[in-house]
Short mmCIF file of C-alpha atoms in Angstrom, two decimals:
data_model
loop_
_atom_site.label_atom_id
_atom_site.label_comp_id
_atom_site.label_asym_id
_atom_site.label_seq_id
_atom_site.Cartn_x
_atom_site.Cartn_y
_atom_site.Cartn_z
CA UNK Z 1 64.24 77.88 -35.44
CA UNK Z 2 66.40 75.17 -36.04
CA UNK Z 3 69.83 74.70 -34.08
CA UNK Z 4 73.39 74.54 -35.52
CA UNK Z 5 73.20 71.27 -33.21
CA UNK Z 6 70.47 69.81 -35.19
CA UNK Z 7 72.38 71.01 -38.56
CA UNK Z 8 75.38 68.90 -36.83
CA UNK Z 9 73.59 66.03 -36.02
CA UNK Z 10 72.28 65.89 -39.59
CA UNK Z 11 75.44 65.85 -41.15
CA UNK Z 12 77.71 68.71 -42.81
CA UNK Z 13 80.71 67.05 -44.47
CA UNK Z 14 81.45 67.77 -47.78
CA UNK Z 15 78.79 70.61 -47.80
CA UNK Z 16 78.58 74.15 -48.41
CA UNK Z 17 77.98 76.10 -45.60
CA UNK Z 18 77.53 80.07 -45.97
CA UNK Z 19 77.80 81.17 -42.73
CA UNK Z 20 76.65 85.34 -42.12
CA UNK Z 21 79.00 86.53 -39.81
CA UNK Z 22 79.46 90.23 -38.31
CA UNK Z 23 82.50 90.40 -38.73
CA UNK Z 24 82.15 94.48 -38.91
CA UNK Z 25 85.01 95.32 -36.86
CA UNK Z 26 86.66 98.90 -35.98
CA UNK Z 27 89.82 99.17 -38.33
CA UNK Z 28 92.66 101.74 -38.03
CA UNK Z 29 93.94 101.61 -41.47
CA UNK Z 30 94.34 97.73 -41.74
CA UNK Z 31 94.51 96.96 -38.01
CA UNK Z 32 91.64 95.98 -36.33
CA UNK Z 33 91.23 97.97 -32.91
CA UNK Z 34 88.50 95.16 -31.80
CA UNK Z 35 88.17 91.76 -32.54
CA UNK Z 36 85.04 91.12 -30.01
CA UNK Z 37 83.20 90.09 -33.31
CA UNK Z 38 85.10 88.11 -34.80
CA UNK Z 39 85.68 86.23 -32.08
CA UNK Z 40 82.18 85.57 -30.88
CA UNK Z 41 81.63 84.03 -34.41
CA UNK Z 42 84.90 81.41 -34.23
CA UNK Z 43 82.94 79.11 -32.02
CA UNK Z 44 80.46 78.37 -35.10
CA UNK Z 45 82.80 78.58 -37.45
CA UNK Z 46 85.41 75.80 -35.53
CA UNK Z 47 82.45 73.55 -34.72
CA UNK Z 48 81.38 73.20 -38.66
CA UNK Z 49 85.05 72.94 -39.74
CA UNK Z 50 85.56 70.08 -37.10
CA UNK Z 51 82.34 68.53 -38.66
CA UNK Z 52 84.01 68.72 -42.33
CA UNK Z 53 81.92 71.58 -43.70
CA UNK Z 54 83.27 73.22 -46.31
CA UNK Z 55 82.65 76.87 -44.82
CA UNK Z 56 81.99 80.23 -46.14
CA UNK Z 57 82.12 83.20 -44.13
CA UNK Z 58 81.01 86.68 -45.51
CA UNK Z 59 79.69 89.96 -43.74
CA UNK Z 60 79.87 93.49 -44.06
CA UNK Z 61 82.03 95.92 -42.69
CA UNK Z 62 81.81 99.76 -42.37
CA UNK Z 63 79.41 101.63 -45.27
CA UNK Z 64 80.46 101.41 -48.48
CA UNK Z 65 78.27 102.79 -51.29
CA UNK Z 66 77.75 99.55 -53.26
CA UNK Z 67 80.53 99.63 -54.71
CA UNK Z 68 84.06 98.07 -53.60
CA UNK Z 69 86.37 100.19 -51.80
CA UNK Z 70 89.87 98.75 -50.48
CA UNK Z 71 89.22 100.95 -47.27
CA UNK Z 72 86.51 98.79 -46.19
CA UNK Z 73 87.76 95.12 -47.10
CA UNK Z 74 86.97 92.46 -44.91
CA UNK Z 75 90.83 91.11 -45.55
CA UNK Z 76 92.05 91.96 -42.03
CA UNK Z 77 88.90 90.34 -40.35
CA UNK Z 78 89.81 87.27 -42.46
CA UNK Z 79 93.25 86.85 -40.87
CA UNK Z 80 92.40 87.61 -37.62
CA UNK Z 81 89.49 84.68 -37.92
CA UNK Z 82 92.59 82.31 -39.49
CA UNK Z 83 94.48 83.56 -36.38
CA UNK Z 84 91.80 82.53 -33.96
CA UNK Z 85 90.86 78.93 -35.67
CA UNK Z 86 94.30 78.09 -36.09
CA UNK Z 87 94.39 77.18 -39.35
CA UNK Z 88 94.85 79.02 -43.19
CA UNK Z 89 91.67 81.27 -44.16
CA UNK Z 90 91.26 81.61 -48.31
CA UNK Z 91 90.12 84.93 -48.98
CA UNK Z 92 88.07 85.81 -51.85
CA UNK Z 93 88.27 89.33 -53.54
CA UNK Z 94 85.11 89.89 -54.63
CA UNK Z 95 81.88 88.58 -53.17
CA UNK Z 96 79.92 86.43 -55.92
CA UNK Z 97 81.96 87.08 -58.71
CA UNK Z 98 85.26 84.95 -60.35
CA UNK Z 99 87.49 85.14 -57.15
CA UNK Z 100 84.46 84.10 -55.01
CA UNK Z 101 83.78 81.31 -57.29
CA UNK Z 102 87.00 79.89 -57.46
CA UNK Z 103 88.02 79.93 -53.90
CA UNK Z 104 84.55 78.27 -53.13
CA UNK Z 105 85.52 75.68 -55.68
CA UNK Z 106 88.69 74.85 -54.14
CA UNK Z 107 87.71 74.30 -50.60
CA UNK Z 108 87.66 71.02 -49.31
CA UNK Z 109 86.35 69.53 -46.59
CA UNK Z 110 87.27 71.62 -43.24
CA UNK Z 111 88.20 74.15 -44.95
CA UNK Z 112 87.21 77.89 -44.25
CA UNK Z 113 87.20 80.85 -46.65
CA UNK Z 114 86.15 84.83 -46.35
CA UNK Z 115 84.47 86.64 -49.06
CA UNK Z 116 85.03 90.05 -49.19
CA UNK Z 117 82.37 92.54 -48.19
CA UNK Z 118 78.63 91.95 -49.20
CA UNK Z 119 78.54 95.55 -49.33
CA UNK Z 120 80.65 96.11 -51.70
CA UNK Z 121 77.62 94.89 -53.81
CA UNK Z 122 74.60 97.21 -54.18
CA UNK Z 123 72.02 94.38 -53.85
CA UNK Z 124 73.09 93.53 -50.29
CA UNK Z 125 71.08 96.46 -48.77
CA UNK Z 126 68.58 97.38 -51.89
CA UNK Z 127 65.31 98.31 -50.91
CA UNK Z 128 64.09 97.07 -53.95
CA UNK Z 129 62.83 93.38 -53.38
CA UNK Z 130 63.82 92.00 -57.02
CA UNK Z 131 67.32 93.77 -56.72
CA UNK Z 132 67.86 92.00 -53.60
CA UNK Z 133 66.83 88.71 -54.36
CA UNK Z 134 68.94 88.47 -57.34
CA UNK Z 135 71.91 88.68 -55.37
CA UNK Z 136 70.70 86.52 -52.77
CA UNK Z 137 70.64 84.03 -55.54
CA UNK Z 138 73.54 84.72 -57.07
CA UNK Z 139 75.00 83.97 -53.09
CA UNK Z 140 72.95 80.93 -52.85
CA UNK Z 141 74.73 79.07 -56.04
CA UNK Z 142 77.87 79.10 -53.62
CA UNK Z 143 76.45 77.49 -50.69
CA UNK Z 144 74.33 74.28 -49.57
CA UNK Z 145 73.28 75.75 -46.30
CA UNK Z 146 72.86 78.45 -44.58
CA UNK Z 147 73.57 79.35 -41.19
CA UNK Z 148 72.94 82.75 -39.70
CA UNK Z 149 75.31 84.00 -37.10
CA UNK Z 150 75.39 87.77 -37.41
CA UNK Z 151 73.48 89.05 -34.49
CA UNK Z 152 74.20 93.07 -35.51
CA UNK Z 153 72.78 92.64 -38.72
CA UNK Z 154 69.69 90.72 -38.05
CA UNK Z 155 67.75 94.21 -37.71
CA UNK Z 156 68.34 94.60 -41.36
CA UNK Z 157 66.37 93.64 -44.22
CA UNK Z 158 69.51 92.83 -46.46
CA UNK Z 159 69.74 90.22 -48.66
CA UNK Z 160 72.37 87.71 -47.02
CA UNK Z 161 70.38 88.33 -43.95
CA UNK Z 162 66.89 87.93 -44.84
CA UNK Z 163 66.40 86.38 -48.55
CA UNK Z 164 69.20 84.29 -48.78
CA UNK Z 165 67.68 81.54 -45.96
CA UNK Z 166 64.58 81.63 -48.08
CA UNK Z 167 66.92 79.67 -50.52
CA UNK Z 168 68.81 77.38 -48.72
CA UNK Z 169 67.90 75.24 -45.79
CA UNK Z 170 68.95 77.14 -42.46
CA UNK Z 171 69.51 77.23 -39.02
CA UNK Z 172 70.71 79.75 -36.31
CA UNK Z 173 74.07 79.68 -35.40
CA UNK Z 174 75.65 79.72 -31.93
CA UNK Z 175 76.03 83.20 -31.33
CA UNK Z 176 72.30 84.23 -32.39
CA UNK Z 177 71.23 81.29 -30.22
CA UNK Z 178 72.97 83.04 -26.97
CA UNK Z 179 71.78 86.54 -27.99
CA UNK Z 180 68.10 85.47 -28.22
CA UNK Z 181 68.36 83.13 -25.23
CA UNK Z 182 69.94 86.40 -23.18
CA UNK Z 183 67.38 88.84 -24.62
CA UNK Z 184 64.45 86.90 -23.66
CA UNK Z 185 65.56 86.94 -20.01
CA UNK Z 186 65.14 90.61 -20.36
CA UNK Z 187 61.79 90.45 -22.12
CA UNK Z 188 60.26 87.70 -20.46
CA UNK Z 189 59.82 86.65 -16.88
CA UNK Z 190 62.45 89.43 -15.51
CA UNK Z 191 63.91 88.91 -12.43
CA UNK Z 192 63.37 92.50 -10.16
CA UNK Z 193 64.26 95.18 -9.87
CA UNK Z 194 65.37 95.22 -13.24
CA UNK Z 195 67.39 98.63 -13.75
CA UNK Z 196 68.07 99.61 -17.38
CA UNK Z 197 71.61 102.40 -18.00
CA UNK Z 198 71.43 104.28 -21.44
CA UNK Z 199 73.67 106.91 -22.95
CA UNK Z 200 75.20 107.47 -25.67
CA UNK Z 201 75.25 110.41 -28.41
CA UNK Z 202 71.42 111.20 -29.38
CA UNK Z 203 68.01 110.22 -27.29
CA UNK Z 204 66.16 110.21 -30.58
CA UNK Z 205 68.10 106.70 -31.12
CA UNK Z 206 66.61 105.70 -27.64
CA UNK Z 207 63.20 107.04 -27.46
CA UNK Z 208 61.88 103.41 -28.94
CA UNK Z 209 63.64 101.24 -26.22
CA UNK Z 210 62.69 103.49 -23.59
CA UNK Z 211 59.29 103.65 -24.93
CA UNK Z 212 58.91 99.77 -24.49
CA UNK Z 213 60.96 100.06 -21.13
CA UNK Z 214 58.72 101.96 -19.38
CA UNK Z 215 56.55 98.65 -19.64
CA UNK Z 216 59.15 96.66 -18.22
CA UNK Z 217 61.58 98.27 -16.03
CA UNK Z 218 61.79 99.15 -12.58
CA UNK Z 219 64.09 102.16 -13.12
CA UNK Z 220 65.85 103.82 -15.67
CA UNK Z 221 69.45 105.65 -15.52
CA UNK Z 222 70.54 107.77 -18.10
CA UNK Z 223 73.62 109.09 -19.00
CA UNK Z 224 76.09 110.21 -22.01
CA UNK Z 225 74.67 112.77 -24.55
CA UNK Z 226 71.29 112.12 -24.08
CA UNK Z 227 71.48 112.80 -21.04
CA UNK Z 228 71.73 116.90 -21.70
CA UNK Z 229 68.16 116.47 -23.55
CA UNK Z 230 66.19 115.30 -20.29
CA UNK Z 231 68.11 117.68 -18.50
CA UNK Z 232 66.78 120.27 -20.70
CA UNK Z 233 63.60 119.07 -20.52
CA UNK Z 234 63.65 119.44 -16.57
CA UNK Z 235 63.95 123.41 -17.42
CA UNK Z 236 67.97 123.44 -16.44
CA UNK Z 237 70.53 125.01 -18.43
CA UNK Z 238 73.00 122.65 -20.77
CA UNK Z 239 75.56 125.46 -22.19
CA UNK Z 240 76.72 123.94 -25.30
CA UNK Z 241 76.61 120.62 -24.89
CA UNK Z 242 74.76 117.95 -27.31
CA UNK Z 243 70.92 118.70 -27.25
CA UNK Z 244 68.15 117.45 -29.54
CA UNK Z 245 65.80 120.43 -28.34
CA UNK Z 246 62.84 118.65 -31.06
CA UNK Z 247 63.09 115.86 -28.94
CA UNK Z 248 62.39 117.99 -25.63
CA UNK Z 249 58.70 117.27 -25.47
CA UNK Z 250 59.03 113.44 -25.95
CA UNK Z 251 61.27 113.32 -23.18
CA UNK Z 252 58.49 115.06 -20.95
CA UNK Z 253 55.80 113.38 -21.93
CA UNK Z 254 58.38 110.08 -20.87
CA UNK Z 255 59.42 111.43 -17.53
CA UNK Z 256 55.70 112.18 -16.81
CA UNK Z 257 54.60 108.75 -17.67
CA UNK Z 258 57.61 107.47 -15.74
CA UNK Z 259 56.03 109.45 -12.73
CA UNK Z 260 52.56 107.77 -13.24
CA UNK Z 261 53.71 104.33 -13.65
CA UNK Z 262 56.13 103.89 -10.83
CA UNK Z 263 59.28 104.04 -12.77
CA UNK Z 264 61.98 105.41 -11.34
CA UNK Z 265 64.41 108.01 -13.89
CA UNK Z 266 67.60 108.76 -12.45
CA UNK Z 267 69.50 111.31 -14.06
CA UNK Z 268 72.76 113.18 -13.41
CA UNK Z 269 73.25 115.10 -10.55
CA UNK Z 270 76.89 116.29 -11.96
CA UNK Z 271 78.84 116.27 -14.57
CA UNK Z 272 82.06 117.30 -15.60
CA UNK Z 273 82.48 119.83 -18.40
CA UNK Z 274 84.67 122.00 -20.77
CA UNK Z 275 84.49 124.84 -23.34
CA UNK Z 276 85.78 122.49 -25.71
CA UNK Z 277 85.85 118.75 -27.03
CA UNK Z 278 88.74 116.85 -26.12
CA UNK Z 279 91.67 115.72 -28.44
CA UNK Z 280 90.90 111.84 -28.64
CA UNK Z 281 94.24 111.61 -30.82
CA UNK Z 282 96.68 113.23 -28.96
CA UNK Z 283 94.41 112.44 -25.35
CA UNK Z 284 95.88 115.60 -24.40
CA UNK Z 285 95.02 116.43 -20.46
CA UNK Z 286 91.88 118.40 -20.45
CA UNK Z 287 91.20 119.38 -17.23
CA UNK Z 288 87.28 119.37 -16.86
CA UNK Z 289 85.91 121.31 -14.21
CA UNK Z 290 82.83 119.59 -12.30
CA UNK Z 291 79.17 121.09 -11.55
CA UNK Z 292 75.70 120.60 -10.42
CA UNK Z 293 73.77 119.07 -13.19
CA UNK Z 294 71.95 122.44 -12.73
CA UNK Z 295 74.37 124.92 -13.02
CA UNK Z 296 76.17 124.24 -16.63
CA UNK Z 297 77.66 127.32 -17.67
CA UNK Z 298 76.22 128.73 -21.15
CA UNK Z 299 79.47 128.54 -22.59
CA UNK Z 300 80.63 125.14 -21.38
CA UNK Z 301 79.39 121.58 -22.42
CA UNK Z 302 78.83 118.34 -20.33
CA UNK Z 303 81.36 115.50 -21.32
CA UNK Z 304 80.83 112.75 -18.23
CA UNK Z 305 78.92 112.16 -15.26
CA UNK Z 306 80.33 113.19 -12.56
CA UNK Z 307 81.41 111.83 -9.14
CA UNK Z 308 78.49 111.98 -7.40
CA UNK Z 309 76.31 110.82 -10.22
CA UNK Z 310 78.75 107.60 -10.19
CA UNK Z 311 78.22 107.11 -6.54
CA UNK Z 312 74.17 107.45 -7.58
CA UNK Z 313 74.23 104.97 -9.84
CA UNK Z 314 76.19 102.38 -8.59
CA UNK Z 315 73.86 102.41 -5.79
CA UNK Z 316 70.77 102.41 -7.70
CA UNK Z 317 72.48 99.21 -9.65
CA UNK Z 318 73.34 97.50 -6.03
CA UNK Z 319 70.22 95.88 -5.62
CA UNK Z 320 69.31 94.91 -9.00
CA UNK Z 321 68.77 91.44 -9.97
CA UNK Z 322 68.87 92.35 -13.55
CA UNK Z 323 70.72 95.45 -15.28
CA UNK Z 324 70.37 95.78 -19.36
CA UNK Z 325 73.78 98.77 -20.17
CA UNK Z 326 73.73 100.30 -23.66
CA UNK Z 327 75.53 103.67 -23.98
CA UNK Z 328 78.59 105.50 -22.45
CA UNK Z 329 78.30 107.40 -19.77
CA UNK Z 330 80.43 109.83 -21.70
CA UNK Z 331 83.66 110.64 -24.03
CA UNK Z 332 84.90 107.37 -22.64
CA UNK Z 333 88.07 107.43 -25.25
CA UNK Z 334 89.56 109.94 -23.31
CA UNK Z 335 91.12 109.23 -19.86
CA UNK Z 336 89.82 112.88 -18.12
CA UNK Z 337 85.99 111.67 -19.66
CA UNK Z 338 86.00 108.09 -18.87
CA UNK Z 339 85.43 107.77 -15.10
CA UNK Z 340 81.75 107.66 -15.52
CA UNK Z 341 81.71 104.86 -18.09
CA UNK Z 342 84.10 103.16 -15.66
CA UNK Z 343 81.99 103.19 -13.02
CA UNK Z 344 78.93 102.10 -14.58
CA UNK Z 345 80.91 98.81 -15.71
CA UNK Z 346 82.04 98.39 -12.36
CA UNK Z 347 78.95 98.81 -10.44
CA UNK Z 348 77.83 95.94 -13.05
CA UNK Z 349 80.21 94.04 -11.51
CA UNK Z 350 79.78 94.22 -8.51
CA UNK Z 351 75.83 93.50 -8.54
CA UNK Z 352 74.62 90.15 -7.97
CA UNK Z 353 72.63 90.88 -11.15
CA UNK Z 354 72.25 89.04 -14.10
CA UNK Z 355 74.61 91.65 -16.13
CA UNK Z 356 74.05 92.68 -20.25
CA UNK Z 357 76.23 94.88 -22.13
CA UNK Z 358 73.99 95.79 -25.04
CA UNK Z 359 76.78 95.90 -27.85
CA UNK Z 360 78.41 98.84 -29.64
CA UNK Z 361 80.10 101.55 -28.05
CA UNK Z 362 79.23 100.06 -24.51
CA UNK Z 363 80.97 96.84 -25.38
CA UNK Z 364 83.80 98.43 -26.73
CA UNK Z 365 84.45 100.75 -23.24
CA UNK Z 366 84.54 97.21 -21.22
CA UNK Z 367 87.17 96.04 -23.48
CA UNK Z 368 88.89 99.07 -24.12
CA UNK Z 369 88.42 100.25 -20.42
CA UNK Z 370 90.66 97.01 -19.06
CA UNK Z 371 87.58 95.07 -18.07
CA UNK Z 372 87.18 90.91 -18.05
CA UNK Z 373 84.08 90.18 -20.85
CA UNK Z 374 83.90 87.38 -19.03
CA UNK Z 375 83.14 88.60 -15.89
CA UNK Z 376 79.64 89.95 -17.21
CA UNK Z 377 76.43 88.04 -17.79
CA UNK Z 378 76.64 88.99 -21.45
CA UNK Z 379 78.13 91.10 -23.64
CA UNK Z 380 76.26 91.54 -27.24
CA UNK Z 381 77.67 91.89 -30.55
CA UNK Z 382 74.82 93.76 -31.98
CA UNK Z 383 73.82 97.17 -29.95
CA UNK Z 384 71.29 98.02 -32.74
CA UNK Z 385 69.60 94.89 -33.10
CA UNK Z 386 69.43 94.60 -29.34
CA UNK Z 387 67.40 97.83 -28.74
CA UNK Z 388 65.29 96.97 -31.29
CA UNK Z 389 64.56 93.32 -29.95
CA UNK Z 390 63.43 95.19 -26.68
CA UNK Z 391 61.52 97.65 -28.26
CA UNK Z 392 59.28 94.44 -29.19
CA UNK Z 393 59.92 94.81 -33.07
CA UNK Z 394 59.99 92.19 -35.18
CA UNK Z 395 63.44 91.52 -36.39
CA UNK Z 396 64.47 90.28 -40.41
CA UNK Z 397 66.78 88.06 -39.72
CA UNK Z 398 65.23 86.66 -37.18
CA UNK Z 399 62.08 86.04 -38.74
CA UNK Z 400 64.06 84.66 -41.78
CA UNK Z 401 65.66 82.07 -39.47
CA UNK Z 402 62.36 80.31 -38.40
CA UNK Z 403 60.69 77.13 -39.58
#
C-alpha cells in the first residue's frame, strides 16, 4: 500500500488529487454537532495543498436514497474543513455533473474544493458492478490521483471507495495509515491482558467481533443495550428493556465458550432503570432508581450501568496493557444515564494501557462527555469498519488501496 509520503515525494503540483474523505458528520439542521471527522482528514488535506495539489475532497454524509436531498449536503462539512485549513473551500453542488466540473476546472494549484455528497448519486452504493463502475469513471475524469482517507467507509463496497482506485494511481492517506497501524496492535502481537468494553444498542451488531475476540482477548466487558441480552441469557429478568431474545442462544453458546477458553465476561452487576425513556431534548431530570442486575422489575427498563458495575470495570481495566472501547455504557446523552459511559472513559484513562476508542457513538461520548481525545491512545473515525477489521474480514477499501 503505497504512502501519501511516497505520493509526496513523487510530486503532486499541478495535479488532481481526489481525496475520499468521511466527512459524515452529525448535523443539527446545518450545524455540525461534531467535527471529529473532519478534522482527522485536514492533516491530508493541508499536506497536499502545501505540496500544490490541486485537491478534491468528496464523501458521503447521512443516507440519502440516491437522489440529492438539501438535508443531507455536505455544504456545512465544507466550511468547517475551509475553517480548519485556513483558507477558502469551493464547493461544488452536484457531484460529477456541471457544478463539479467547473469548480474542478477552476482550481489551481493549492487549491481545495468539496463536492457535494456521492450519495446523492445512486451509483455510489449500487450493488450492481456495471452501475458502479460507471460512476467511478465518471469520478475518475475529475481527478489524476487518488488518495483514500475515509477510514468509516472502507467497509463498503461503494464506488469512490473501492472502483475508483482501480482507475487512478493511489495511495492511503494519513488517517487510514494511523487506523491500520493502531488496529494491527490489536490484532497482532497484543500486549496482555488485553480487555475489550462493548455496548451499545443491539448484540446482533457485535456477535462478529466478539466471535473473533474470544480468540484474542483476555476478558470481555459488556455494557449498554446489549448488555440486557446476556443478562437474559443468564436466566435473569430484564423488564422492558432492549432485548434481542433470537439472539439469546448465541450469547450462550458465547459465554460457554468464554468459560472453556479462559476468557473472562464481565457483565453488570447493576444498573439503573426507569419505566420510561428519557427526554434527550428537554434532558429533563429522570430520576432512575438503581438495582441488582438480577432484580429488574417487569415493568421497568435498564438505561446505565450502575455504580457498582463502574467500580467493576474500572478495576477489571486497571491492569490492562491494552483496552479496545466500542459502545456506550448507556443513554449517555442524558446527564441521569451517562455516569457509566463516564466511567468507562475514565478508567481508560487512568490505565497504563495502550487506549482505543473504536469510533461512533463511543467517540462521540469522549467528546461530548468533556474528555481530552488526546489523552487516549486512539480514537477512530470509523466504528463500523473497525469491528469489522477485528472480526478478521477483509475490508473493500482496503483491499482497493494495495499494490
Amino acid at each position: 500500500m503505497k504512502t501519501i509520503d511516497e505520493l509526496l515525494a513523487e510530486g503532486v503540483a499541478g495535479k488532481r488529487v481526489f481525496v475520499r474523505a468521511d466527512l459524515n458528520v452529525p448535523l443539527d439542521g446545518t450545524t455540525i454537532t461534531d467535527d471529529g471527522r473532519i478534522r482527522a482528514v485536514q492533516p491530508t488535506v493541508a499536506k497536499l495543498a502545501e505540496a500544490g495539489a490541486r485537491v478534491i475532497v468528496a464523501s458521503h454524509l447521512g443516507r440519502p436514497k440516491g437522489a440529492p436531498d438539501p438535508a443531507f449536503s455536505l455544504a456545512p462539512a465544507a466550511g468547517r474543513l475551509g475553517e480548519l485549513l485556513g483558507a477558502d473551500v469551493a464547493f461544488a453542488t452536484d457531484t460529477v455533473g456541471a457544478s463539479a466540473q467547473a469548480t474542478v476546472a477552476a482550481l489551481t494549484d493549492g487549491q481545495v474544493a468539496v463536492i457535494e455528497n456521492l450519495r446523492f448519486n445512486a451509483g455510489e452504493t449500487a450493488k450492481d458492478d456495471a452501475e458502479r463502475g460507471a460512476f467511478a469513471d465518471q469520478l475518475a475524469a475529475l481527478a489524476d490521483v487518488y488518495v483514500g482517507d475515509g477510514f468509516g467507509a472502507v467497509h463498503r463496497k461503494h464506488a469512490s471507495v473501492f472502483d475508483l482506485p482501480a482507475r487512478l494511481p493511489h495511495a492511503a492517506g494519513f488517517l487510514i495509515a494511523t487506523e491500520v497501524g493502531v488496529l494491527k496492535k490489536l490484532t497482532e502481537d497484543v500486549k496482555r491482558p488485553y480487555a475489550v468494553v462493548l455496548g451499545g444498542a443491539k448484540v446482533s451488531d457485535k456477535l462478529g467481533v466478539i466471535d473473533h475476540l474470544l480468540e484474542k482477548a483476555d476478558r470481555i466487558l459488556i455494557g449498554g443495550g446489549m448488555a440486557y441480552t446476556f443478562l437474559k441469557a443468564l436466566g435473569h429478568e430484564v423488564g422492558i428493556s432492549l432485548l434481542q431474545e433470537d439472539q439469546v442462544p448465541v450469547v450462550k453458546e458465547y459465554l460457554q465458550r468464554a468459560k472453556e477458553r479462559g476468557v473472562e465476561f464481565v457483565l453488570p452487576v447493576d444498573v439503573l432503570i426507569s419505566t420510561e425513556f428519557p427526554d434527550l431534548k428537554t434532558k429533563a431530570p429522570a430520576n432512575p432508581t438503581t438495582v441488582a442486575a438480577d432484580k429488574i422489575p417487569a415493568d421497568q427498563e435498564g438505561l446505565d450501568i450502575g455504580p457498582e458495575t463502574r467500580k467493576l470495570y474500572a478495576s477489571k481495566l486497571a491492569d490492562a496493557e491494552t483496552v479496545f472501547w466500542n459502545g456506550p455504557m448507556g443513554v449517555f446523552e442524558h446527564p441521569d444515564y451517562a455516569e457509566g459511559t463516564k466511567a468507562v472513559a475514565q478508567a481508560l484513562l487512568d490505565s497504563p494501557a495502550f487506549t482505543v476508542v473504536g469510533g461512533g457513538d463511543s467517540a462521540a461520548a469522549v467528546r461530548l462527555l468533556g474528555f481530552d481525545e488526546n489523552a487516549f491512545g486512539h480514537i477512530s473515525t470509523g466504528g463500523g469498519a473497525s469491528l469489522e477489521y477485528l472480526e478478521g474480514k477483509t475490508l473493500p477499501g482496503l483491499a482497493a488501496l494495495e499494490d
